[in-house]
Amino acid sequence: MVEPADRPSAAGQRLGAPESFGVSTLEPGLRPPTQAPGRQVSIRVQMLDDTQEVFQISQRSPGKVLFDLVCVHLNLTEGDYFGLEYQDHRKMAVWLDLLKPTLKQIRRPKNTILRFVVKFFPPDHTLLSEELTRYLFALQVKRDLACGRLICNDTSAALMVSHIIQSEIGDFDETQSWQHLLHNKYLPDQDAIRDKITDCHRQHVGQTPAVSDYHLLEIARRLEMYGMRLHPAKDREGTKLNLSVAHTGVLVFQGYTKINAFNWSKVRKLSFKRKRFLIKLRADPTNAHHDTLEFAMASRDCCKIFWKICVEYHAFFRLFEEPKPKPKPILFTRGSSFRFSGRTQKQIIDYVKDSELKKIPFERFPGSEDSPGGSPQVVVNGSGSVNGQGLGQGQSPEGRLLSPLTSPLLTDAGCVRIEDEEEARRKKFPTDKAYFIAKELLTTERTYLKDLQVITESFHGVAEKDEAFPESVKNLISTSYDPLYKFHQGFLKEVEQRLAQWEGRSNAHIKGDYQRIGDILLKNIQVVDVHLECLVELERKTVSRRTTQRVCYLPFNIFLLRPLHRLLHYKLILERLCKHYPPTHDDFRDCRAALADISEMVVQLQGTMMKMENFQKLLELKKDLTGIDILAIPGREFIRLGCLSKLSGKGLQQRMFFLFSDSLVYTSRGMTPSNQFKVHGQLPLYGMTIRESEEEWGVPHSFTLFGQRQSVVVAASCASEMERWVEDIRMAIDLAEQSSSPNADLLSTSLSDNSKSLSEDGGAELESEEELCGSRSSLERQGHRGNTTVHVCWHRNTSVSMVDFSVAVENQLSGNLLRKFKNSNGWQKLWVVFTNFSLFFYKSHQDDYPLASLPLLGYSVTVPSESENIHKDYVFKLHFKSHVYYFRSESEYTFERWMEVIRSATCSASRPLPSTRKDLY
């Protein structure tokens, strides 16, 4: 019989296992019990491999029914070692009671995700009969390592991670293993022992995944913190401690050090009274005192939760069979009726031995590109290179997508180092602030000329070779950009000559005052002639001709706006010079005159600039979205994009939202060949209201959007993100109310016809495992858009607004920086360009394309602390989670400028609205 194509596959089937034989916590030979009649309820369960499955249970079913369904779904014989954990209304992690009705324990099943995890950790992993069971235990160890719960020394950690990598990608390969470690985070501080991990991985040649799991569990079970779940408490003297329970008994920790253990054989009774947890010990002739130990916990609920866990651990490991239920009292009850439910460890071992079940092999999941610790994975390179060899767009040498946290150049391999002795021999340049301001003009002008070259030479060269390329487009480039490029070639040479004279490196015999730059700026001011029609025509004619050359490190239409952006840079540089110079300085008069001319041009062009920036952003977003016919229409303005969690029948689901002046669109990341986001719904802003609803739904940072056709509950990642979204949505609602033009439907015809099924939480909204696996190879073969700001926001769970984009064009910077890693010694000299919220890295300013890039959204920029032992001046630190980079500038001025521009890309919450942009909307 052929299975329906649209039926979702079970996790066990994806592992290569045959259909379930009904083996779980059920009696031998039985399938899951028939459920009681009544309304069916959907319950979402997250597996150890981070996939989520939905199970249908009767509203009156006990927890055991749901648990059995999960085990049958996985084809898991030894399911009793596991449990279903969830967060209750008190925000406390508790285990699902198998005897009580599920819906009496989970108050909001639509908003709750249960986690299928290991509950009982046996002392010896050889007691686990099935390879599948050991694989699931290995996933639990991997998870505990990543979150920092399984504490151990560096040697044990490196060895365990090496076995995990061996099971995921196979035998050691220098490039593949190194890249895999960059893309995946197995330890909180993994970079510090990366070399140890790779050294260990080299020794596992020929080792199968099953053997790797065996060795991983062999190491893990010997660790003191293996399977430990700590519960804070205090002793009689008020000393802070942690309580835990294991197969041996109750354990006491001070921090992560075990200081006492109470074996089950010594424990007479466990109980709790209010928030006091009591351990009554058996009589010991050698110790006449303290037969009852008392620990204070945070609350009665904390006590009861820990007491229940102890009862279950004792029963599972110490009893021969499941305890019988207590007879119901006739008159009144006293104490808790809670008891352990399920087979004991002995019953599991005996069952597997007696039934002689056939050992079922299975295939592993493909190695995940996502970090176990939740690190975001974003393609960062418009075009990358390792040691000068070009790569495909956004790909590593073996074809895997590159991580945004590291890149080919941001590694310690092949570094050209600048040693202190060599640095000390460098020629001393002027220390005047005006010199460094003038040098910023020089360095940014070099980048600007390279950007113009993308249009006039690279793109124009492609157009000339294509006979079908419209002549009108060629003429637009020739008349608008070619003269501009030639002019700035001469301007750059003049600036380079002046800086060389200022530094005393040339024409030293000529007498004269060359320590100024205002005269050059005043002489070379000219009106920039960039028309909106040029942008429209180029976009229309080249929509199907993407520029894939490596020189095009940004979306092509951004280069078209560079002349307008450059005027802002000249204005800012002149403002700094005028502020620095006293009125009596020789350069002050020229700088002030040049500033007046530039300011007048900026005022005249500001309206055009804002209009073109908005139009460019709409054109760019259209490429990131699928399901929209026309995005760039007259009157529509882009306001904000970013991640929000949408509350649905399946709980909170990550969605990418796009806010425009007339509507709010929500999408999910698709796996199309172009890596676009697929649209699920559109909320017109006309008539919309917004209400904060954190208390109503019990979801932090949530608010409800009430539209004319539907309402949506969404949640932001933090309070500041919520404030930005609420403020911008309210502003957009006001714009929509004031607009006289009708709301246009953004959705394409085909999508509009199915909008109901998409806006609801149907299967179309989910990315299945099959879709992910099936499209990965096509993504790697074809050009994709995994390096855009939209994708960075998606993976780092943040947002940016049009104001942020506008600020970004004013905060561009170029120059040499020295870079080092957290654990390296030497400094590497790089040419660095900051633009579009990213750092782009070159070997030198003469290079035509960047070697790598680093998106900064989500990063923090600080100054190293004393404990980091960076004994150098003008050093700033970039860090995101465990990824740390140090950059060193040449002077106090350049240090402050780099800090200023990087903060504009990393700290959007603290960015004020620029005075020149207050009327942006």
JSON list of C-alpha atoms in Angstrom, two decimals, residues 575-736:
[
{"chain": "A", "resi": 575, "resn": "GLU", "atom": "CA", "xyz": [31.67, 69.80, 10.31]},
{"chain": "A", "resi": 576, "resn": "ARG", "atom": "CA", "xyz": [34.36, 68.02, 12.32]},
{"chain": "A", "resi": 577, "resn": "LEU", "atom": "CA", "xyz": [37.10, 70.18, 10.84]},
{"chain": "A", "resi": 578, "resn": "CYS", "atom": "CA", "xyz": [35.20, 73.43, 11.54]},
{"chain": "A", "resi": 579, "resn": "LYS", "atom": "CA", "xyz": [34.54, 72.30, 15.10]},
{"chain": "A", "resi": 580, "resn": "HIS", "atom": "CA", "xyz": [38.21, 71.40, 15.61]},
{"chain": "A", "resi": 581, "resn": "TYR", "atom": "CA", "xyz": [39.83, 74.50, 14.09]},
{"chain": "A", "resi": 582, "resn": "PRO", "atom": "CA", "xyz": [39.97, 77.83, 15.90]},
{"chain": "A", "resi": 583, "resn": "PRO", "atom": "CA", "xyz": [38.64, 80.71, 13.75]},
{"chain": "A", "resi": 584, "resn": "THR", "atom": "CA", "xyz": [42.21, 81.96, 13.29]},
{"chain": "A", "resi": 585, "resn": "HIS", "atom": "CA", "xyz": [43.44, 78.74, 11.66]},
{"chain": "A", "resi": 586, "resn": "ASP", "atom": "CA", "xyz": [44.53, 79.01, 8.02]},
{"chain": "A", "resi": 587, "resn": "ASP", "atom": "CA", "xyz": [42.21, 76.14, 6.99]},
{"chain": "A", "resi": 588, "resn": "PHE", "atom": "CA", "xyz": [39.13, 77.36, 8.89]},
{"chain": "A", "resi": 589, "resn": "ARG", "atom": "CA", "xyz": [37.87, 79.82, 6.25]},
{"chain": "A", "resi": 590, "resn": "ASP", "atom": "CA", "xyz": [38.06, 77.31, 3.37]},
{"chain": "A", "resi": 591, "resn": "CYS", "atom": "CA", "xyz": [36.42, 74.56, 5.45]},
{"chain": "A", "resi": 592, "resn": "ARG", "atom": "CA", "xyz": [33.58, 76.88, 6.48]},
{"chain": "A", "resi": 593, "resn": "ALA", "atom": "CA", "xyz": [32.96, 78.00, 2.89]},
{"chain": "A", "resi": 594, "resn": "ALA", "atom": "CA", "xyz": [33.01, 74.40, 1.63]},
{"chain": "A", "resi": 595, "resn": "LEU", "atom": "CA", "xyz": [30.62, 73.37, 4.42]},
{"chain": "A", "resi": 596, "resn": "ALA", "atom": "CA", "xyz": [28.18, 76.11, 3.45]},
{"chain": "A", "resi": 597, "resn": "ASP", "atom": "CA", "xyz": [28.15, 74.95, -0.18]},
{"chain": "A", "resi": 598, "resn": "ILE", "atom": "CA", "xyz": [27.80, 71.26, 0.74]},
{"chain": "A", "resi": 599, "resn": "SER", "atom": "CA", "xyz": [25.04, 71.97, 3.28]},
{"chain": "A", "resi": 600, "resn": "GLU", "atom": "CA", "xyz": [23.05, 73.87, 0.66]},
{"chain": "A", "resi": 601, "resn": "MET", "atom": "CA", "xyz": [23.34, 70.94, -1.74]},
{"chain": "A", "resi": 602, "resn": "VAL", "atom": "CA", "xyz": [22.24, 68.46, 0.96]},
{"chain": "A", "resi": 603, "resn": "VAL", "atom": "CA", "xyz": [19.18, 70.57, 1.77]},
{"chain": "A", "resi": 604, "resn": "GLN", "atom": "CA", "xyz": [18.23, 70.77, -1.91]},
{"chain": "A", "resi": 605, "resn": "LEU", "atom": "CA", "xyz": [18.71, 67.04, -2.48]},
{"chain": "A", "resi": 606, "resn": "GLN", "atom": "CA", "xyz": [17.36, 65.74, 0.82]},
{"chain": "A", "resi": 607, "resn": "GLY", "atom": "CA", "xyz": [13.84, 65.15, -0.47]},
{"chain": "A", "resi": 608, "resn": "THR", "atom": "CA", "xyz": [15.16, 63.29, -3.51]},
{"chain": "A", "resi": 609, "resn": "MET", "atom": "CA", "xyz": [17.57, 61.35, -1.33]},
{"chain": "A", "resi": 610, "resn": "MET", "atom": "CA", "xyz": [14.83, 60.14, 1.05]},
{"chain": "A", "resi": 611, "resn": "LYS", "atom": "CA", "xyz": [12.56, 59.25, -1.84]},
{"chain": "A", "resi": 612, "resn": "MET", "atom": "CA", "xyz": [15.29, 57.26, -3.60]},
{"chain": "A", "resi": 613, "resn": "GLU", "atom": "CA", "xyz": [16.42, 55.49, -0.43]},
{"chain": "A", "resi": 614, "resn": "ASN", "atom": "CA", "xyz": [12.84, 54.36, 0.23]},
{"chain": "A", "resi": 615, "resn": "PHE", "atom": "CA", "xyz": [12.40, 53.25, -3.38]},
{"chain": "A", "resi": 616, "resn": "GLN", "atom": "CA", "xyz": [15.71, 51.38, -3.30]},
{"chain": "A", "resi": 617, "resn": "LYS", "atom": "CA", "xyz": [14.72, 49.60, -0.08]},
{"chain": "A", "resi": 618, "resn": "LEU", "atom": "CA", "xyz": [11.35, 48.52, -1.54]},
{"chain": "A", "resi": 619, "resn": "LEU", "atom": "CA", "xyz": [13.10, 47.15, -4.62]},
{"chain": "A", "resi": 620, "resn": "GLU", "atom": "CA", "xyz": [15.56, 45.27, -2.45]},
{"chain": "A", "resi": 621, "resn": "LEU", "atom": "CA", "xyz": [12.88, 43.83, -0.15]},
{"chain": "A", "resi": 622, "resn": "LYS", "atom": "CA", "xyz": [10.91, 42.60, -3.14]},
{"chain": "A", "resi": 623, "resn": "LYS", "atom": "CA", "xyz": [13.83, 40.27, -3.93]},
{"chain": "A", "resi": 624, "resn": "ASP", "atom": "CA", "xyz": [13.68, 38.85, -0.39]},
{"chain": "A", "resi": 625, "resn": "LEU", "atom": "CA", "xyz": [9.95, 38.09, -0.56]},
{"chain": "A", "resi": 626, "resn": "THR", "atom": "CA", "xyz": [7.94, 35.56, -2.51]},
{"chain": "A", "resi": 627, "resn": "GLY", "atom": "CA", "xyz": [4.19, 35.94, -2.82]},
{"chain": "A", "resi": 628, "resn": "ILE", "atom": "CA", "xyz": [4.07, 39.67, -3.59]},
{"chain": "A", "resi": 629, "resn": "ASP", "atom": "CA", "xyz": [3.29, 41.05, -7.04]},
{"chain": "A", "resi": 630, "resn": "ILE", "atom": "CA", "xyz": [4.35, 44.70, -6.75]},
{"chain": "A", "resi": 631, "resn": "LEU", "atom": "CA", "xyz": [5.93, 46.23, -3.67]},
{"chain": "A", "resi": 632, "resn": "ALA", "atom": "CA", "xyz": [7.30, 49.57, -4.90]},
{"chain": "A", "resi": 633, "resn": "ILE", "atom": "CA", "xyz": [4.20, 51.64, -5.63]},
{"chain": "A", "resi": 634, "resn": "PRO", "atom": "CA", "xyz": [3.78, 55.42, -5.28]},
{"chain": "A", "resi": 635, "resn": "GLY", "atom": "CA", "xyz": [3.00, 56.49, -1.74]},
{"chain": "A", "resi": 636, "resn": "ARG", "atom": "CA", "xyz": [4.16, 53.31, -0.03]},
{"chain": "A", "resi": 637, "resn": "GLU", "atom": "CA", "xyz": [7.00, 53.72, 2.47]},
{"chain": "A", "resi": 638, "resn": "PHE", "atom": "CA", "xyz": [9.05, 51.07, 4.21]},
{"chain": "A", "resi": 639, "resn": "ILE", "atom": "CA", "xyz": [9.22, 51.54, 8.00]},
{"chain": "A", "resi": 640, "resn": "ARG", "atom": "CA", "xyz": [10.62, 48.46, 9.82]},
{"chain": "A", "resi": 641, "resn": "LEU", "atom": "CA", "xyz": [11.50, 44.78, 9.35]},
{"chain": "A", "resi": 642, "resn": "GLY", "atom": "CA", "xyz": [12.43, 42.16, 11.91]},
{"chain": "A", "resi": 643, "resn": "CYS", "atom": "CA", "xyz": [11.51, 39.07, 13.89]},
{"chain": "A", "resi": 644, "resn": "LEU", "atom": "CA", "xyz": [8.47, 38.64, 16.09]},
{"chain": "A", "resi": 645, "resn": "SER", "atom": "CA", "xyz": [6.91, 35.48, 17.46]},
{"chain": "A", "resi": 646, "resn": "LYS", "atom": "CA", "xyz": [3.36, 34.95, 16.30]},
{"chain": "A", "resi": 647, "resn": "LEU", "atom": "CA", "xyz": [0.98, 33.23, 18.71]},
{"chain": "A", "resi": 648, "resn": "SER", "atom": "CA", "xyz": [-1.10, 30.53, 17.05]},
{"chain": "A", "resi": 649, "resn": "GLY", "atom": "CA", "xyz": [-2.72, 27.22, 17.80]},
{"chain": "A", "resi": 650, "resn": "LYS", "atom": "CA", "xyz": [0.72, 25.68, 17.63]},
{"chain": "A", "resi": 651, "resn": "GLY", "atom": "CA", "xyz": [2.25, 28.08, 20.13]},
{"chain": "A", "resi": 652, "resn": "LEU", "atom": "CA", "xyz": [4.73, 30.85, 19.45]},
{"chain": "A", "resi": 653, "resn": "GLN", "atom": "CA", "xyz": [6.30, 30.60, 16.01]},
{"chain": "A", "resi": 654, "resn": "GLN", "atom": "CA", "xyz": [9.10, 32.80, 14.69]},
{"chain": "A", "resi": 655, "resn": "ARG", "atom": "CA", "xyz": [7.97, 35.04, 11.85]},
{"chain": "A", "resi": 656, "resn": "MET", "atom": "CA", "xyz": [9.60, 37.84, 9.87]},
{"chain": "A", "resi": 657, "resn": "PHE", "atom": "CA", "xyz": [7.43, 40.96, 9.83]},
{"chain": "A", "resi": 658, "resn": "PHE", "atom": "CA", "xyz": [7.62, 43.80, 7.30]},
{"chain": "A", "resi": 659, "resn": "LEU", "atom": "CA", "xyz": [5.96, 47.09, 8.23]},
{"chain": "A", "resi": 660, "resn": "PHE", "atom": "CA", "xyz": [4.99, 49.50, 5.46]},
{"chain": "A", "resi": 661, "resn": "SER", "atom": "CA", "xyz": [3.01, 52.72, 5.58]},
{"chain": "A", "resi": 662, "resn": "ASP", "atom": "CA", "xyz": [-0.19, 50.92, 4.55]},
{"chain": "A", "resi": 663, "resn": "SER", "atom": "CA", "xyz": [0.14, 47.33, 5.76]},
{"chain": "A", "resi": 664, "resn": "LEU", "atom": "CA", "xyz": [1.96, 44.83, 7.95]},
{"chain": "A", "resi": 665, "resn": "VAL", "atom": "CA", "xyz": [3.13, 41.63, 6.25]},
{"chain": "A", "resi": 666, "resn": "TYR", "atom": "CA", "xyz": [4.29, 38.50, 8.07]},
{"chain": "A", "resi": 667, "resn": "THR", "atom": "CA", "xyz": [6.39, 35.74, 6.54]},
{"chain": "A", "resi": 668, "resn": "SER", "atom": "CA", "xyz": [8.47, 32.69, 7.36]},
{"chain": "A", "resi": 669, "resn": "ARG", "atom": "CA", "xyz": [11.81, 31.75, 5.93]},
{"chain": "A", "resi": 670, "resn": "GLY", "atom": "CA", "xyz": [11.32, 29.59, 2.86]},
{"chain": "A", "resi": 671, "resn": "MET", "atom": "CA", "xyz": [13.76, 27.20, 1.27]},
{"chain": "A", "resi": 672, "resn": "THR", "atom": "CA", "xyz": [13.31, 28.27, -2.32]},
{"chain": "A", "resi": 673, "resn": "PRO", "atom": "CA", "xyz": [16.30, 28.30, -4.67]},
{"chain": "A", "resi": 674, "resn": "SER", "atom": "CA", "xyz": [16.61, 32.05, -4.03]},
{"chain": "A", "resi": 675, "resn": "ASN", "atom": "CA", "xyz": [16.29, 31.65, -0.24]},
{"chain": "A", "resi": 676, "resn": "GLN", "atom": "CA", "xyz": [13.34, 34.03, -0.02]},
{"chain": "A", "resi": 677, "resn": "PHE", "atom": "CA", "xyz": [10.78, 34.57, 2.72]},
{"chain": "A", "resi": 678, "resn": "LYS", "atom": "CA", "xyz": [7.31, 33.35, 1.88]},
{"chain": "A", "resi": 679, "resn": "VAL", "atom": "CA", "xyz": [4.39, 35.59, 2.77]},
{"chain": "A", "resi": 680, "resn": "HIS", "atom": "CA", "xyz": [1.67, 34.14, 5.02]},
{"chain": "A", "resi": 681, "resn": "GLY", "atom": "CA", "xyz": [-0.55, 37.11, 5.62]},
{"chain": "A", "resi": 682, "resn": "GLN", "atom": "CA", "xyz": [-1.14, 40.84, 5.28]},
{"chain": "A", "resi": 683, "resn": "LEU", "atom": "CA", "xyz": [-2.74, 43.12, 7.86]},
{"chain": "A", "resi": 684, "resn": "PRO", "atom": "CA", "xyz": [-4.01, 46.43, 6.43]},
{"chain": "A", "resi": 685, "resn": "LEU", "atom": "CA", "xyz": [-3.20, 49.29, 8.82]},
{"chain": "A", "resi": 686, "resn": "TYR", "atom": "CA", "xyz": [-6.30, 51.35, 8.08]},
{"chain": "A", "resi": 687, "resn": "GLY", "atom": "CA", "xyz": [-8.60, 50.93, 11.08]},
{"chain": "A", "resi": 688, "resn": "MET", "atom": "CA", "xyz": [-6.08, 48.82, 13.02]},
{"chain": "A", "resi": 689, "resn": "THR", "atom": "CA", "xyz": [-5.72, 49.14, 16.80]},
{"chain": "A", "resi": 690, "resn": "ILE", "atom": "CA", "xyz": [-2.92, 47.87, 19.02]},
{"chain": "A", "resi": 691, "resn": "ARG", "atom": "CA", "xyz": [-3.00, 46.73, 22.63]},
{"chain": "A", "resi": 692, "resn": "GLU", "atom": "CA", "xyz": [-0.29, 45.40, 24.93]},
{"chain": "A", "resi": 693, "resn": "SER", "atom": "CA", "xyz": [-1.41, 41.94, 26.09]},
{"chain": "A", "resi": 694, "resn": "GLU", "atom": "CA", "xyz": [1.37, 40.40, 28.16]},
{"chain": "A", "resi": 695, "resn": "GLU", "atom": "CA", "xyz": [-0.90, 39.79, 31.14]},
{"chain": "A", "resi": 696, "resn": "GLU", "atom": "CA", "xyz": [-3.74, 38.46, 29.00]},
{"chain": "A", "resi": 697, "resn": "TRP", "atom": "CA", "xyz": [-1.70, 35.75, 27.27]},
{"chain": "A", "resi": 698, "resn": "GLY", "atom": "CA", "xyz": [1.06, 35.21, 29.79]},
{"chain": "A", "resi": 699, "resn": "VAL", "atom": "CA", "xyz": [3.66, 35.77, 27.08]},
{"chain": "A", "resi": 700, "resn": "PRO", "atom": "CA", "xyz": [6.43, 38.30, 27.79]},
{"chain": "A", "resi": 701, "resn": "HIS", "atom": "CA", "xyz": [6.65, 41.40, 25.58]},
{"chain": "A", "resi": 702, "resn": "SER", "atom": "CA", "xyz": [3.46, 40.53, 23.68]},
{"chain": "A", "resi": 703, "resn": "PHE", "atom": "CA", "xyz": [0.88, 42.79, 22.06]},
{"chain": "A", "resi": 704, "resn": "THR", "atom": "CA", "xyz": [-2.27, 42.26, 20.00]},
{"chain": "A", "resi": 705, "resn": "LEU", "atom": "CA", "xyz": [-3.00, 43.81, 16.61]},
{"chain": "A", "resi": 706, "resn": "PHE", "atom": "CA", "xyz": [-6.72, 44.16, 15.89]},
{"chain": "A", "resi": 707, "resn": "GLY", "atom": "CA", "xyz": [-7.41, 44.55, 12.16]},
{"chain": "A", "resi": 708, "resn": "GLN", "atom": "CA", "xyz": [-10.66, 44.82, 10.26]},
{"chain": "A", "resi": 709, "resn": "ARG", "atom": "CA", "xyz": [-10.46, 41.22, 9.09]},
{"chain": "A", "resi": 710, "resn": "GLN", "atom": "CA", "xyz": [-8.40, 39.45, 11.74]},
{"chain": "A", "resi": 711, "resn": "SER", "atom": "CA", "xyz": [-6.41, 39.93, 14.92]},
{"chain": "A", "resi": 712, "resn": "VAL", "atom": "CA", "xyz": [-2.87, 38.71, 15.60]},
{"chain": "A", "resi": 713, "resn": "VAL", "atom": "CA", "xyz": [-0.97, 38.24, 18.87]},
{"chain": "A", "resi": 714, "resn": "VAL", "atom": "CA", "xyz": [2.78, 38.72, 18.56]},
{"chain": "A", "resi": 715, "resn": "ALA", "atom": "CA", "xyz": [5.69, 38.81, 21.00]},
{"chain": "A", "resi": 716, "resn": "ALA", "atom": "CA", "xyz": [9.03, 40.60, 20.75]},
{"chain": "A", "resi": 717, "resn": "SER", "atom": "CA", "xyz": [12.36, 39.22, 21.98]},
{"chain": "A", "resi": 718, "resn": "CYS", "atom": "CA", "xyz": [12.76, 41.92, 24.64]},
{"chain": "A", "resi": 719, "resn": "ALA", "atom": "CA", "xyz": [11.11, 45.01, 26.06]},
{"chain": "A", "resi": 720, "resn": "SER", "atom": "CA", "xyz": [13.09, 47.46, 23.92]},
{"chain": "A", "resi": 721, "resn": "GLU", "atom": "CA", "xyz": [12.22, 45.57, 20.74]},
{"chain": "A", "resi": 722, "resn": "MET", "atom": "CA", "xyz": [8.55, 45.65, 21.70]},
{"chain": "A", "resi": 723, "resn": "GLU", "atom": "CA", "xyz": [8.69, 49.40, 22.33]},
{"chain": "A", "resi": 724, "resn": "ARG", "atom": "CA", "xyz": [10.23, 50.03, 18.90]},
{"chain": "A", "resi": 725, "resn": "TRP", "atom": "CA", "xyz": [7.65, 47.89, 17.13]},
{"chain": "A", "resi": 726, "resn": "VAL", "atom": "CA", "xyz": [4.69, 49.38, 18.99]},
{"chain": "A", "resi": 727, "resn": "GLU", "atom": "CA", "xyz": [5.92, 52.92, 18.35]},
{"chain": "A", "resi": 728, "resn": "ASP", "atom": "CA", "xyz": [6.47, 52.33, 14.63]},
{"chain": "A", "resi": 729, "resn": "ILE", "atom": "CA", "xyz": [3.19, 50.45, 14.13]},
{"chain": "A", "resi": 730, "resn": "ARG", "atom": "CA", "xyz": [1.25, 53.26, 15.82]},
{"chain": "A", "resi": 731, "resn": "MET", "atom": "CA", "xyz": [3.01, 55.78, 13.62]},
{"chain": "A", "resi": 732, "resn": "ALA", "atom": "CA", "xyz": [2.21, 53.66, 10.54]},
{"chain": "A", "resi": 733, "resn": "ILE", "atom": "CA", "xyz": [-1.45, 53.44, 11.58]},
{"chain": "A", "resi": 734, "resn": "ASP", "atom": "CA", "xyz": [-1.56, 57.24, 11.76]},
{"chain": "A", "resi": 735, "resn": "LEU", "atom": "CA", "xyz": [-0.01, 57.45, 8.28]},
{"chain": "A", "resi": 736, "resn": "ALA", "atom": "CA", "xyz": [-2.58, 55.01, 6.94]}
]
